[in-house]
Amino acid sequence: MITVKELTKRYARNTAVDHISFNIEKGQIVGFLGPNGAGKTTTMRMLTCFMPPTAGSATIAGFDVLEEPMEVKKRIGYLPETPPVYPEMRTGEYLEFVGRLKGLSKADLSKRVDYVCERCSVADVRQKLISKLSKGYRQRIGLAQAIIHNPDVLILDEPTAGLDPKQINETRDLIKSLAGDHTIILSTHILPEVEQTCEQVIIINKGKVVATDSVHNLQNRARGIESVIVEVAGRNADLDAAEVQAQLEKVSGVIKVHFKEKRQTRSIFEVEGSNDRLIRGDLARAIVAAGWDLNELRSSAMSLEEIFLQLTGDHPATAAAKEEPAAKEPGK
Amino acid sequence: MRNVLIIWRKEMHSYFVSPVAYLLLAMFGFIFGFFFWVQLEGFVKYGAEMMQRGQSFPMNVNESLIRPLLANVRVTGLFFIPLITMRLFAEEKRSGTIELLTTSPIRDLEVILGKWFAAVTLYACILLLTALNFVFVFKYGQPDWKPLAIGYLGLLLQAGAMLAIGTFISSLTKNQIIAGAVTFAVCLLLWVFEWVTEFETSTWAQVLSYMSITTHAESFTKGLLSLKDAVYYVSAIFVGLFLTARSMESLRWRS
Ligand SMILES: Nc1ncnc2c1ncn2[C@@H]1O[C@H](COP(=O)(O)OP(=O)(O)OP(=O)(O)O)[C@@H](O)[C@H]1O
Ligand SMILES: [Mg+2]
């Protein structure tokens, strides 16, 4: 449904989007994830024909954004970063205006306005001036205008920004329910959002795609290294943290031990080990054998958040996480 | 055409829902009312003096009352036109609604025409308001209506040209104030270009004079329908709208 090839956008000084390529199938929800300034908005603006790419191409539903922008525009609903609302209009008037703009016929117009008001829970402010509404309501109106013409493709730039927790959940459910008929790209920095709503995730950083995969795979992939939190206490005397660390490092399968903190007599460590060897049992035995108490031993499953930080930042585990999947690939 | 109408309606709505339109109408009405009163007073006084001197009433209502009034409307319009056009694109760019317009299946030209038509409509409403004053003149005098109509046509054409220039300037910035100020400066320059002919007769002076809006206003104010001047205004409108289209296009490449 959406094919992006080597898409590039250069501004006067910097390259905001640098040769990114991806492919999105019909009916999927794809999360576009990246830190501030990664180039999410810029990419979306090129997909919606707001600005042309410097190089590369993008096609939506088979239409090229440069060659046939009109056809592309007919098929997309777009929610920009700031909801494009006119404060001097009433909610209902505004949605009717957008509906007309998108080419809805007179007969469909009022039906669609009713429908999107209901869907995006803005029915109660239909007669109100948009200038008098809160940010959250404007955001919802923005979402309502994006779906008013029932487009094939929805491009949503941070659709849940500024909403309250209840609304965030409702919006995510709404987005999920729209998938299937619609192909959806949404950008966000909120990781649980991607975990909850999206099937695919594209992580970009500094204008480059650093990972494209399904959410499920990405989580598994990061679990290639298992990270375990261990809390050890001395039975009688104080513990020597360095000694414990040395002991733990001897356990087979352990890659690295970080000393995290010391609380009175207890010391907490984060142990990284490879996934295929069950290091947790060995760790427990080693600690008990040394005559210490094992207070806690739990797996810290990698959240998407950690993956995200690994891939986009200089997290200590970055190198390991990047090597691991590559090493595992041939074995599959 | 349908799309032009959609944009036109939206613009009219925002002119008339915010107090902008009413404020402009009220101010213009007030100012014109003052002109009208002063002019009429002078006209009547002068007429009475003439009569005392034993001369018959030689004054023509069209020449002595209507023509100076129309000239006043023309000058006043110069101040109002930037106020009408300054927000057209600047506001959309500032608030981000331009993203809605440019990602909807509607051509740039349709957006531009819709906006410009709305500006012209508002100005026409203002002119209509001033025309109400002339109802009195028709009641108590016997002016010729044809020069008056031609005078108004000239005013509308001239406003159309300046509004097109204002629309273009508004598309260059996010800042309404800048758009308004620059529009005023440009219109004023076009207004006074003609003055160079007073001391210069070289080619460039003639070119400047041709570009001047004032040069082409004369005949309409006199009640003469001049094709040459109409062509000037219409081409100025084309140039203004064409430049706006280019500016909208380059906005995408640069932004
Ligand atoms: N109009 C512009 N002119 C010059 N540079 C720009 C412009 N717009 C964006 N940029 C630059 O392009 C880069 C990508 O910006 P973009 O807005 O796409 O990031 P983003 O991923 O949407 O970030 P955020 O999460 O903050 O919304 C940034 O470095 C930004 O400074
Ligand atoms: Mg952004």
Coordinates of C-alpha atoms and ligand atoms in Angstrom, one line a residue:
Chain A
M1 CA 0.0 0.0 0.0
I2 CA 2.8 2.4 0.9
T3 CA 6.2 1.9 -0.7
V4 CA 9.1 4.2 0.1
K5 CA 12.3 4.0 -1.7
E6 CA 15.5 5.8 -0.8
L7 CA 13.4 8.8 0.3
T8 CA 15.6 11.8 1.2
K9 CA 14.9 15.3 2.3
R10 CA 17.6 17.9 2.6
Y11 CA 17.1 21.3 4.2
A12 CA 19.5 24.1 3.6
R13 CA 21.8 23.0 6.4
N14 CA 20.9 19.4 7.4
T15 CA 19.6 16.2 6.0
A16 CA 16.4 15.5 7.9
V17 CA 15.6 12.2 6.1
D18 CA 18.4 10.2 4.7
H19 CA 17.6 7.5 2.2
I20 CA 14.9 5.7 4.0
S21 CA 13.1 2.7 2.5
F22 CA 10.2 0.7 3.7
N23 CA 7.1 -1.1 2.6
I24 CA 3.7 -1.2 4.3
E25 CA 1.1 -3.8 3.4
K26 CA -2.6 -3.0 3.2
G27 CA -4.5 -3.0 6.5
Q28 CA -1.4 -2.7 8.7
I29 CA -0.8 -0.4 11.6
V30 CA 2.8 0.8 11.6
G31 CA 4.4 2.7 14.3
F32 CA 6.9 5.3 13.3
L33 CA 9.2 5.6 16.3
G34 CA 12.1 8.0 16.9
P35 CA 13.5 10.6 19.2
N36 CA 12.9 14.3 18.7
G37 CA 14.3 15.5 15.4
A38 CA 14.5 12.0 13.9
G39 CA 12.7 13.0 10.8
K40 CA 9.2 11.5 11.5
T41 CA 7.2 14.6 10.7
T42 CA 9.4 15.3 7.6
T43 CA 8.8 11.8 6.3
M44 CA 5.0 12.1 6.8
R45 CA 5.0 15.5 5.1
M46 CA 6.5 13.9 2.0
L47 CA 4.1 11.0 2.1
T48 CA 1.2 13.4 2.2
C49 CA 2.5 15.6 -0.6
F50 CA 2.9 18.6 1.6
M51 CA 6.5 18.8 0.5
P52 CA 8.4 17.0 -2.2
P53 CA 11.3 14.8 -1.5
T54 CA 14.8 15.9 -2.4
A55 CA 15.5 12.5 -3.8
G56 CA 13.9 9.0 -3.9
S57 CA 10.3 8.1 -4.3
A58 CA 7.2 7.2 -2.4
T59 CA 4.0 5.6 -3.8
I60 CA 0.7 5.4 -2.0
A61 CA -1.9 3.0 -3.3
G62 CA 0.2 2.8 -6.5
F63 CA 0.3 6.5 -7.1
D64 CA 3.6 8.4 -6.9
V65 CA 3.6 11.4 -4.6
L66 CA 5.4 13.5 -7.2
E67 CA 3.7 12.3 -10.3
E68 CA 0.1 12.1 -9.2
P69 CA -0.4 14.1 -6.0
M70 CA -4.1 14.6 -6.6
E71 CA -4.8 10.8 -6.6
V72 CA -2.6 10.4 -3.5
K73 CA -4.3 13.3 -1.7
K74 CA -7.7 11.7 -2.4
R75 CA -6.7 8.5 -0.6
I76 CA -5.0 9.8 2.5
G77 CA -6.2 11.3 5.8
Y78 CA -3.6 13.3 7.6
L79 CA -3.4 14.5 11.1
P80 CA -0.4 16.9 11.3
E81 CA 1.6 17.5 14.4
T82 CA -0.7 20.5 15.3
P83 CA -4.3 19.8 14.6
P84 CA -5.2 22.0 11.5
V85 CA -8.3 23.6 13.0
Y86 CA -9.8 27.0 12.5
P87 CA -10.5 28.5 15.9
E88 CA -13.3 30.8 14.5
M89 CA -15.4 27.8 13.4
R90 CA -17.7 25.5 15.3
T91 CA -16.7 21.9 15.5
G92 CA -19.6 20.8 13.2
E93 CA -18.9 23.6 10.7
Y94 CA -15.3 22.7 10.6
L95 CA -15.9 19.0 9.9
E96 CA -18.3 19.9 7.2
F97 CA -15.8 22.2 5.6
V98 CA -13.1 19.5 5.6
G99 CA -15.6 17.0 4.3
R100 CA -16.4 19.2 1.3
L101 CA -12.7 19.9 0.8
K102 CA -12.1 16.2 0.6
G103 CA -14.8 15.9 -2.0
L104 CA -17.7 14.3 -0.1
S105 CA -21.0 14.6 -1.8
K106 CA -23.8 16.5 -0.1
A107 CA -25.7 13.4 0.6
D108 CA -22.7 11.7 2.4
L109 CA -21.6 14.8 4.2
S110 CA -23.9 15.0 7.2
K111 CA -23.8 11.2 7.6
R112 CA -20.0 11.2 7.7
V113 CA -19.9 14.2 10.1
D114 CA -22.3 12.4 12.5
Y115 CA -20.2 9.3 12.2
V116 CA -16.8 10.8 12.9
C117 CA -18.2 13.0 15.8
E118 CA -19.5 9.8 17.4
R119 CA -16.3 7.9 16.6
C120 CA -13.9 10.5 18.0
S121 CA -16.2 11.5 20.9
V122 CA -16.6 15.1 19.8
A123 CA -20.4 15.0 19.5
D124 CA -20.8 16.9 22.8
V125 CA -18.8 19.9 21.5
R126 CA -20.3 20.0 18.0
Q127 CA -21.9 23.4 18.5
K128 CA -18.9 24.9 20.3
L129 CA -16.4 27.3 18.9
I130 CA -13.1 25.5 18.4
S131 CA -11.2 28.5 20.0
K132 CA -13.0 27.6 23.2
L133 CA -12.0 24.0 23.3
S134 CA -9.1 22.3 25.1
K135 CA -6.0 20.9 23.4
G136 CA -7.4 17.3 23.8
Y137 CA -10.6 18.2 22.1
R138 CA -8.7 19.8 19.2
Q139 CA -6.6 16.7 18.9
R140 CA -9.7 14.6 18.6
I141 CA -11.2 17.0 16.1
G142 CA -8.0 16.6 14.2
L143 CA -8.4 12.9 14.2
A144 CA -12.0 13.3 13.1
Q145 CA -11.1 15.4 10.1
A146 CA -8.5 12.8 9.1
I147 CA -11.0 10.0 8.8
I148 CA -14.0 12.0 7.5
H149 CA -13.6 10.9 3.9
N150 CA -12.9 7.3 4.9
P151 CA -9.4 7.3 3.3
D152 CA -7.5 4.2 2.4
V153 CA -4.4 5.4 4.2
L154 CA -4.2 7.3 7.5
I155 CA -1.1 9.2 8.4
L156 CA -1.2 10.4 12.0
D157 CA 1.6 12.5 13.5
E158 CA 1.5 11.9 17.2
P159 CA -2.2 11.2 17.4
T160 CA -2.4 10.9 21.2
A161 CA -0.3 14.0 22.1
G162 CA -2.2 16.1 24.6
L163 CA -4.9 13.6 25.5
D164 CA -5.8 12.3 29.0
P165 CA -5.1 8.7 29.8
K166 CA -8.7 7.6 29.3
Q167 CA -8.7 9.3 25.9
I168 CA -5.4 7.9 25.0
N169 CA -6.8 4.4 25.5
E170 CA -9.9 5.2 23.5
T171 CA -7.9 6.7 20.7
R172 CA -5.7 3.7 20.5
D173 CA -8.7 1.5 20.4
L174 CA -10.2 3.7 17.7
I175 CA -7.0 3.5 15.7
K176 CA -6.9 -0.3 16.1
S177 CA -10.5 -0.7 15.0
L178 CA -9.7 1.4 11.9
A179 CA -7.0 -1.0 10.8
G180 CA -8.0 -3.6 8.3
D181 CA -9.9 -1.3 6.0
H182 CA -7.3 1.4 6.4
T183 CA -3.6 1.3 6.4
I184 CA -2.2 3.4 9.2
I185 CA 1.1 5.0 9.9
L186 CA 1.4 6.8 13.2
S187 CA 4.4 8.5 14.7
T188 CA 5.0 8.6 18.4
H189 CA 7.7 8.8 21.1
I190 CA 5.5 6.8 23.5
L191 CA 6.7 3.2 23.4
P192 CA 3.8 1.5 25.1
E193 CA 1.7 3.0 22.4
V194 CA 3.6 1.1 19.7
E195 CA 3.5 -2.1 21.8
Q196 CA -0.2 -1.7 22.3
T197 CA -1.4 -0.5 18.9
C198 CA 1.0 -1.4 16.2
E199 CA 1.9 -4.6 14.4
Q200 CA 5.0 -3.2 12.7
V201 CA 7.4 -0.7 13.9
I202 CA 9.9 1.4 12.0
I203 CA 12.5 3.0 14.3
I204 CA 14.3 5.9 12.8
N205 CA 17.1 8.0 14.2
K206 CA 18.8 11.0 12.7
G207 CA 17.0 10.5 9.4
K208 CA 17.9 6.8 9.0
V209 CA 15.9 3.7 9.6
V210 CA 17.6 1.7 12.3
A211 CA 15.1 -1.1 12.6
T212 CA 12.0 -2.4 10.8
D213 CA 10.3 -5.4 12.2
S214 CA 7.1 -6.6 13.8
V215 CA 6.8 -5.5 17.4
H216 CA 6.8 -9.2 18.4
N217 CA 10.1 -10.0 16.6
L218 CA 11.8 -6.9 17.9
Q219 CA 11.0 -7.8 21.5
N220 CA 12.3 -11.4 20.9
R221 CA 15.3 -10.2 19.2
A222 CA 16.3 -8.1 22.1
R223 CA 15.7 -11.0 24.4
G224 CA 18.7 -12.7 22.7
I225 CA 20.5 -11.5 25.8
E226 CA 18.7 -12.1 29.0
S227 CA 19.1 -9.6 31.7
V228 CA 18.7 -10.7 35.3
I229 CA 18.5 -8.6 38.4
V230 CA 20.1 -10.2 41.4
E231 CA 19.9 -9.0 44.9
V232 CA 22.4 -10.6 47.3
A233 CA 22.8 -10.1 51.1
G234 CA 25.5 -11.2 53.5
R235 CA 24.2 -13.5 56.2
N236 CA 26.2 -12.1 59.1
A237 CA 28.8 -9.7 57.9
D238 CA 28.8 -7.0 55.3
L239 CA 29.3 -8.1 51.7
D240 CA 32.2 -7.2 49.6
A241 CA 30.5 -6.2 46.4
A242 CA 33.6 -6.7 44.3
E243 CA 33.9 -10.3 45.6
V244 CA 30.3 -11.1 44.7
Q245 CA 30.7 -9.6 41.3
A246 CA 33.8 -11.7 40.7
Q247 CA 31.9 -14.8 41.8
L248 CA 28.9 -14.1 39.6
E249 CA 31.2 -13.5 36.6
K250 CA 32.5 -17.0 37.0
V251 CA 29.0 -18.5 36.4
S252 CA 28.9 -20.1 33.0
G253 CA 26.9 -18.2 30.4
V254 CA 27.3 -14.9 32.1
I255 CA 28.5 -12.1 29.8
K256 CA 28.7 -9.1 32.0
V257 CA 27.8 -8.1 35.6
H258 CA 27.0 -4.5 36.5
F259 CA 27.0 -3.5 40.1
K260 CA 24.0 -1.3 40.5
E261 CA 23.6 -0.2 44.1
K262 CA 24.1 -1.1 47.7
R263 CA 21.4 -0.9 50.3
Q264 CA 22.6 -1.5 53.8
T265 CA 23.7 -5.1 53.7
R266 CA 22.2 -5.9 50.3
S267 CA 23.8 -5.4 47.0
I268 CA 22.0 -5.3 43.7
F269 CA 23.5 -6.5 40.4
E270 CA 22.4 -6.6 36.8
V271 CA 23.6 -9.7 35.1
E272 CA 23.6 -10.2 31.4
G273 CA 23.8 -13.6 30.0
S274 CA 23.0 -15.4 26.8
N275 CA 19.4 -16.6 26.5
D276 CA 19.9 -20.2 25.5
R277 CA 21.8 -21.1 28.7
L278 CA 19.5 -20.9 31.7
I279 CA 21.7 -18.8 33.8
R280 CA 19.2 -18.1 36.5
G281 CA 19.5 -21.5 38.2
D282 CA 23.3 -21.4 38.0
L283 CA 23.4 -18.0 39.5
A284 CA 21.2 -19.1 42.4
R285 CA 23.3 -22.1 43.1
A286 CA 26.5 -20.1 43.0
I287 CA 25.2 -17.5 45.4
V288 CA 23.9 -20.1 47.9
A289 CA 27.1 -22.1 47.7
A290 CA 29.2 -19.0 48.6
G291 CA 27.1 -18.7 51.8
W292 CA 25.2 -15.6 50.9
D293 CA 21.5 -15.0 50.9
L294 CA 19.7 -14.6 47.6
N295 CA 17.0 -12.0 48.2
E296 CA 15.7 -11.5 44.7
L297 CA 16.3 -12.9 41.3
R298 CA 14.2 -11.7 38.4
S299 CA 14.4 -11.5 34.7
S300 CA 14.2 -7.9 33.4
A301 CA 12.5 -8.6 30.1
M302 CA 13.6 -6.0 27.6
S303 CA 10.9 -3.6 26.9
L304 CA 10.6 -1.9 23.6
E305 CA 11.8 1.1 25.5
E306 CA 15.2 -0.4 26.0
I307 CA 15.4 -1.5 22.5
F308 CA 14.6 1.9 21.4
L309 CA 17.2 3.4 23.6
Q310 CA 19.7 0.9 22.5
L311 CA 19.1 1.5 18.9
T312 CA 19.0 5.2 19.0
G313 CA 21.3 6.2 21.8
D314 CA 24.5 5.2 23.4
H315 CA 23.2 2.8 25.9
P316 CA 25.9 0.5 27.3
A317 CA 24.2 -2.6 25.8
T318 CA 24.0 -1.1 22.3
A319 CA 26.9 -3.1 20.9
A320 CA 25.8 -6.3 22.4
A321 CA 22.2 -6.0 21.2
K322 CA 23.3 -5.1 17.7
E323 CA 25.8 -8.0 17.4
E324 CA 23.5 -10.6 18.9
P325 CA 20.7 -10.8 16.4
A326 CA 23.2 -10.8 13.6
A327 CA 25.1 -13.7 15.1
K328 CA 21.9 -15.6 15.7
E329 CA 20.5 -15.2 12.2
P330 CA 22.3 -18.0 10.4
G331 CA 21.3 -20.5 13.1
K332 CA 17.5 -19.9 12.5
Chain B
M1 CA -15.2 25.7 -9.4
R2 CA -16.8 23.8 -6.6
N3 CA -13.6 23.9 -4.7
V4 CA -13.2 27.7 -5.2
L5 CA -16.6 28.1 -3.7
I6 CA -15.8 26.0 -0.7
I7 CA -12.7 28.1 0.1
W8 CA -14.7 31.3 -0.7
R9 CA -17.4 30.3 1.8
K10 CA -14.8 29.5 4.5
E11 CA -13.1 32.9 4.0
M12 CA -16.4 34.8 4.1
H13 CA -17.3 32.9 7.2
S14 CA -14.1 33.9 9.0
Y15 CA -14.4 37.6 7.8
F16 CA -17.9 37.8 9.1
V17 CA -17.7 35.7 12.2
S18 CA -14.7 37.5 13.6
P19 CA -15.4 41.2 13.9
V20 CA -13.0 42.0 11.1
A21 CA -15.6 42.6 8.4
Y22 CA -18.0 44.6 10.6
L23 CA -15.1 46.7 11.9
L24 CA -13.9 47.5 8.4
L25 CA -17.4 48.2 7.2
A26 CA -18.1 50.5 10.2
M27 CA -14.9 52.4 9.9
F28 CA -15.2 52.8 6.2
G29 CA -18.8 53.8 6.5
F30 CA -18.0 56.4 9.1
I31 CA -15.1 57.8 7.2
F32 CA -17.1 58.0 4.0
G33 CA -20.0 59.5 5.8
F34 CA -17.7 62.3 6.9
F35 CA -16.4 62.9 3.4
F36 CA -19.9 62.9 2.1
W37 CA -21.1 65.4 4.6
V38 CA -18.1 67.7 4.0
Q39 CA -18.4 67.5 0.2
L40 CA -22.2 68.0 0.2
E41 CA -22.0 70.9 2.6
G42 CA -19.3 72.5 0.3
F43 CA -21.3 71.8 -2.7
V44 CA -24.5 73.3 -1.4
K45 CA -22.6 76.4 -0.1
Y46 CA -20.8 77.0 -3.3
G47 CA -24.0 76.5 -5.2
A48 CA -25.8 79.1 -3.0
E49 CA -22.9 81.6 -3.5
M50 CA -23.2 81.2 -7.3
M51 CA -26.8 81.9 -7.2
Q52 CA -26.3 85.1 -5.1
R53 CA -24.0 86.3 -7.8
G54 CA -26.8 86.0 -10.1
Q55 CA -25.4 83.0 -12.0
S56 CA -27.5 80.1 -12.8
F57 CA -26.7 76.8 -11.2
P58 CA -23.9 75.6 -13.5
M59 CA -22.6 72.9 -11.4
N60 CA -22.8 69.4 -12.3
V61 CA -23.6 66.9 -9.5
N62 CA -21.5 64.3 -11.2
E63 CA -18.5 66.5 -11.6
S64 CA -18.5 68.5 -8.3
L65 CA -19.9 66.0 -5.9
I66 CA -19.6 62.4 -7.1
R67 CA -16.2 62.6 -8.7
P68 CA -14.3 63.9 -5.7
L69 CA -16.1 61.5 -3.4
L70 CA -15.1 58.5 -5.6
A71 CA -11.5 59.8 -5.5
N72 CA -11.7 59.9 -1.7
V73 CA -13.0 56.3 -1.7
R74 CA -10.0 55.3 -3.8
V75 CA -7.5 56.7 -1.3
T76 CA -9.3 55.3 1.7
G77 CA -9.3 51.9 0.0
L78 CA -5.5 52.1 0.0
F79 CA -5.5 51.9 3.8
F80 CA -8.1 49.2 4.0
I81 CA -6.8 46.7 1.4
P82 CA -3.8 45.5 3.5
L83 CA -6.2 44.9 6.4
I84 CA -8.3 42.7 4.2
T85 CA -5.5 40.6 2.7
M86 CA -2.9 40.4 5.4
R87 CA -4.3 37.3 7.1
L88 CA -5.3 35.3 4.0
F89 CA -2.2 33.1 3.8
A90 CA -0.1 34.3 6.7
E91 CA -2.6 33.1 9.2
E92 CA -2.9 29.6 7.6
K93 CA 0.9 29.3 7.6
R94 CA 1.2 30.4 11.2
S95 CA -1.5 28.1 12.6
G96 CA -0.6 25.1 10.4
T97 CA -3.9 24.9 8.7
I98 CA -2.0 25.3 5.4
E99 CA -1.1 21.6 5.9
L100 CA -4.8 20.8 5.6
L101 CA -5.3 22.8 2.5
T102 CA -2.2 21.5 0.7
T103 CA -2.8 17.9 1.5
S104 CA -6.4 18.0 0.4
P105 CA -7.4 17.1 -3.2
I106 CA -7.7 20.7 -4.2
R107 CA -5.5 22.7 -6.5
D108 CA -3.4 25.6 -5.3
L109 CA -5.1 27.8 -7.8
E110 CA -8.5 27.0 -6.4
V111 CA -7.3 28.0 -2.9
I112 CA -5.9 31.2 -4.2
L113 CA -9.0 32.1 -6.3
G114 CA -11.3 31.3 -3.4
K115 CA -9.3 33.6 -1.1
W116 CA -9.0 36.4 -3.5
F117 CA -12.7 36.3 -4.4
A118 CA -13.5 36.5 -0.8
A119 CA -11.3 39.6 -0.4
V120 CA -13.0 41.1 -3.4
T121 CA -16.4 40.3 -2.1
L122 CA -15.7 42.0 1.2
Y123 CA -14.4 45.1 -0.6
A124 CA -17.5 45.1 -2.8
C125 CA -19.6 45.1 0.4
I126 CA -17.7 48.1 1.6
L127 CA -18.3 49.9 -1.8
L128 CA -21.9 49.0 -1.6
L129 CA -22.1 50.7 1.8
T130 CA -20.7 53.9 0.3
A131 CA -23.1 53.6 -2.6
L132 CA -26.0 53.8 -0.2
N133 CA -25.1 57.4 0.4
F134 CA -25.6 58.2 -3.2
V135 CA -29.3 57.2 -2.9
F136 CA -29.8 60.6 -1.3
V137 CA -28.1 62.3 -4.3
F138 CA -30.5 60.6 -6.6
K139 CA -33.4 61.6 -4.5
Y140 CA -32.6 65.3 -4.5
G141 CA -30.6 65.8 -7.6
Q142 CA -30.5 64.4 -11.1
P143 CA -27.0 62.9 -11.5
D144 CA -26.2 60.7 -14.4
W145 CA -26.0 57.2 -13.2
K146 CA -23.6 55.9 -15.9
P147 CA -20.5 57.7 -14.8
L148 CA -21.2 56.7 -11.3
A149 CA -21.5 53.0 -12.2
I150 CA -18.3 53.3 -14.3
G151 CA -16.6 55.0 -11.4
Y152 CA -17.5 52.1 -9.1
L153 CA -16.4 49.6 -11.7
G154 CA -13.0 51.3 -11.7
L155 CA -12.8 51.2 -7.9
L156 CA -13.6 47.5 -7.9
L157 CA -11.0 46.8 -10.6
Q158 CA -8.4 48.8 -8.8
A159 CA -9.1 47.1 -5.5
G160 CA -9.0 43.7 -7.3
A161 CA -5.5 44.4 -8.5
M162 CA -4.3 45.6 -5.1
L163 CA -6.0 42.7 -3.3
A164 CA -4.2 40.3 -5.6
I165 CA -0.9 42.0 -4.7
G166 CA -1.9 41.8 -1.0
T167 CA -2.8 38.1 -1.4
F168 CA 0.6 37.4 -2.9
I169 CA 2.5 39.3 -0.1
S170 CA 0.4 37.4 2.5
S171 CA 1.7 34.1 1.0
L172 CA 5.3 35.1 1.7
T173 CA 5.2 35.3 5.4
K174 CA 3.7 33.8 8.6
N175 CA 3.4 37.2 10.2
Q176 CA 0.2 39.1 9.5
I177 CA 1.6 42.4 10.6
I178 CA 4.5 42.1 8.2
A179 CA 2.1 41.0 5.4
G180 CA -0.1 44.1 6.1
A181 CA 2.8 46.6 6.3
V182 CA 4.6 45.4 3.2
T183 CA 1.3 45.4 1.3
F184 CA 0.7 48.9 2.3
A185 CA 4.2 50.0 1.3
V186 CA 3.9 48.3 -2.1
C187 CA 0.5 49.7 -2.9
L188 CA 1.6 53.1 -1.8
L189 CA 4.6 52.9 -4.1
L190 CA 2.4 51.8 -7.0
W191 CA 0.2 54.8 -6.1
V192 CA 3.0 57.4 -6.3
F193 CA 5.1 56.0 -9.1
E194 CA 3.1 58.3 -11.4
W195 CA 4.7 61.4 -9.7
V196 CA 8.0 60.9 -11.6
T197 CA 6.3 62.1 -14.8
E198 CA 6.2 65.5 -13.3
F199 CA 9.9 66.0 -13.8
E200 CA 11.0 63.2 -16.0
T201 CA 9.9 62.1 -19.5
S202 CA 12.5 59.3 -20.1
T203 CA 11.4 55.8 -20.9
W204 CA 11.8 54.5 -17.4
A205 CA 9.7 57.3 -16.0
Q206 CA 7.0 56.3 -18.5
V207 CA 7.3 52.6 -17.5
L208 CA 7.0 53.6 -13.8
S209 CA 4.0 55.8 -14.7
Y210 CA 2.4 53.0 -16.6
M211 CA 2.9 50.7 -13.6
S212 CA 1.3 53.2 -11.3
I213 CA -2.3 52.5 -10.2
T214 CA -3.1 56.1 -10.2
T215 CA -2.4 56.6 -13.9
H216 CA -5.2 54.2 -14.8
A217 CA -7.7 55.4 -12.3
E218 CA -8.4 58.8 -13.9
S219 CA -10.6 57.8 -16.8
F220 CA -12.8 55.6 -14.6
T221 CA -13.3 58.4 -12.1
K222 CA -14.3 60.7 -14.9
G223 CA -16.9 58.1 -15.9
L224 CA -15.1 57.0 -19.0
L225 CA -14.9 53.3 -19.8
S226 CA -11.3 52.8 -20.9
L227 CA -10.3 49.4 -22.2
K228 CA -6.7 50.2 -21.9
D229 CA -6.9 50.8 -18.2
A230 CA -9.2 47.9 -17.7
V231 CA -6.5 45.7 -19.3
Y232 CA -4.0 47.1 -16.9
Y233 CA -6.0 46.2 -13.9
V234 CA -6.9 42.7 -15.2
S235 CA -3.2 42.0 -15.9
A236 CA -2.2 43.3 -12.5
I237 CA -4.7 40.8 -11.0
F238 CA -3.2 38.0 -13.1
V239 CA 0.3 38.9 -12.1
G240 CA -0.6 39.0 -8.5
L241 CA -2.4 35.7 -8.5
F242 CA 0.2 34.1 -10.6
L243 CA 2.9 35.1 -8.2
T244 CA 0.8 33.8 -5.3
A245 CA 0.7 30.4 -7.1
R246 CA 4.5 30.4 -7.5
S247 CA 4.9 31.4 -3.9
M248 CA 2.7 28.5 -2.7
E249 CA 4.7 26.1 -4.8
S250 CA 8.0 27.3 -3.6
L251 CA 6.7 27.2 0.0
R252 CA 6.7 23.5 -0.4
W253 CA 10.1 23.2 -1.8
R254 CA 11.7 25.4 0.8
S255 CA 9.7 24.6 4.0
Ligands
LIG1 N1 11.5 23.8 7.9 C1 12.7 23.3 8.3 N2 13.8 23.8 7.9 C2 15.0 23.3 8.3 N3 15.1 22.2 9.0 C3 14.0 21.6 9.4 C4 12.7 22.1 9.1 N4 11.8 21.2 9.6 C5 12.5 20.3 10.3 N5 13.8 20.5 10.2 C6 14.9 19.6 10.7 O1 14.7 18.3 10.3 C7 15.0 17.4 11.3 C8 13.8 16.4 11.4 O2 12.7 17.1 11.9 P1 11.3 16.5 12.1 O3 10.3 17.6 12.5 O4 10.9 15.6 11.0 O5 11.5 15.6 13.4 P2 10.5 14.7 14.2 O6 11.0 13.3 14.1 O7 9.1 14.9 13.7 O8 10.7 15.2 15.7 P3 9.6 15.4 16.8 O9 9.6 14.1 17.6 O10 10.2 16.5 17.7 O11 8.3 15.8 16.2 C9 15.3 18.2 12.5 O12 16.7 18.2 12.7 C10 14.8 19.6 12.2 O13 15.6 20.5 12.9
MG2 MG 7.4 15.6 14.6

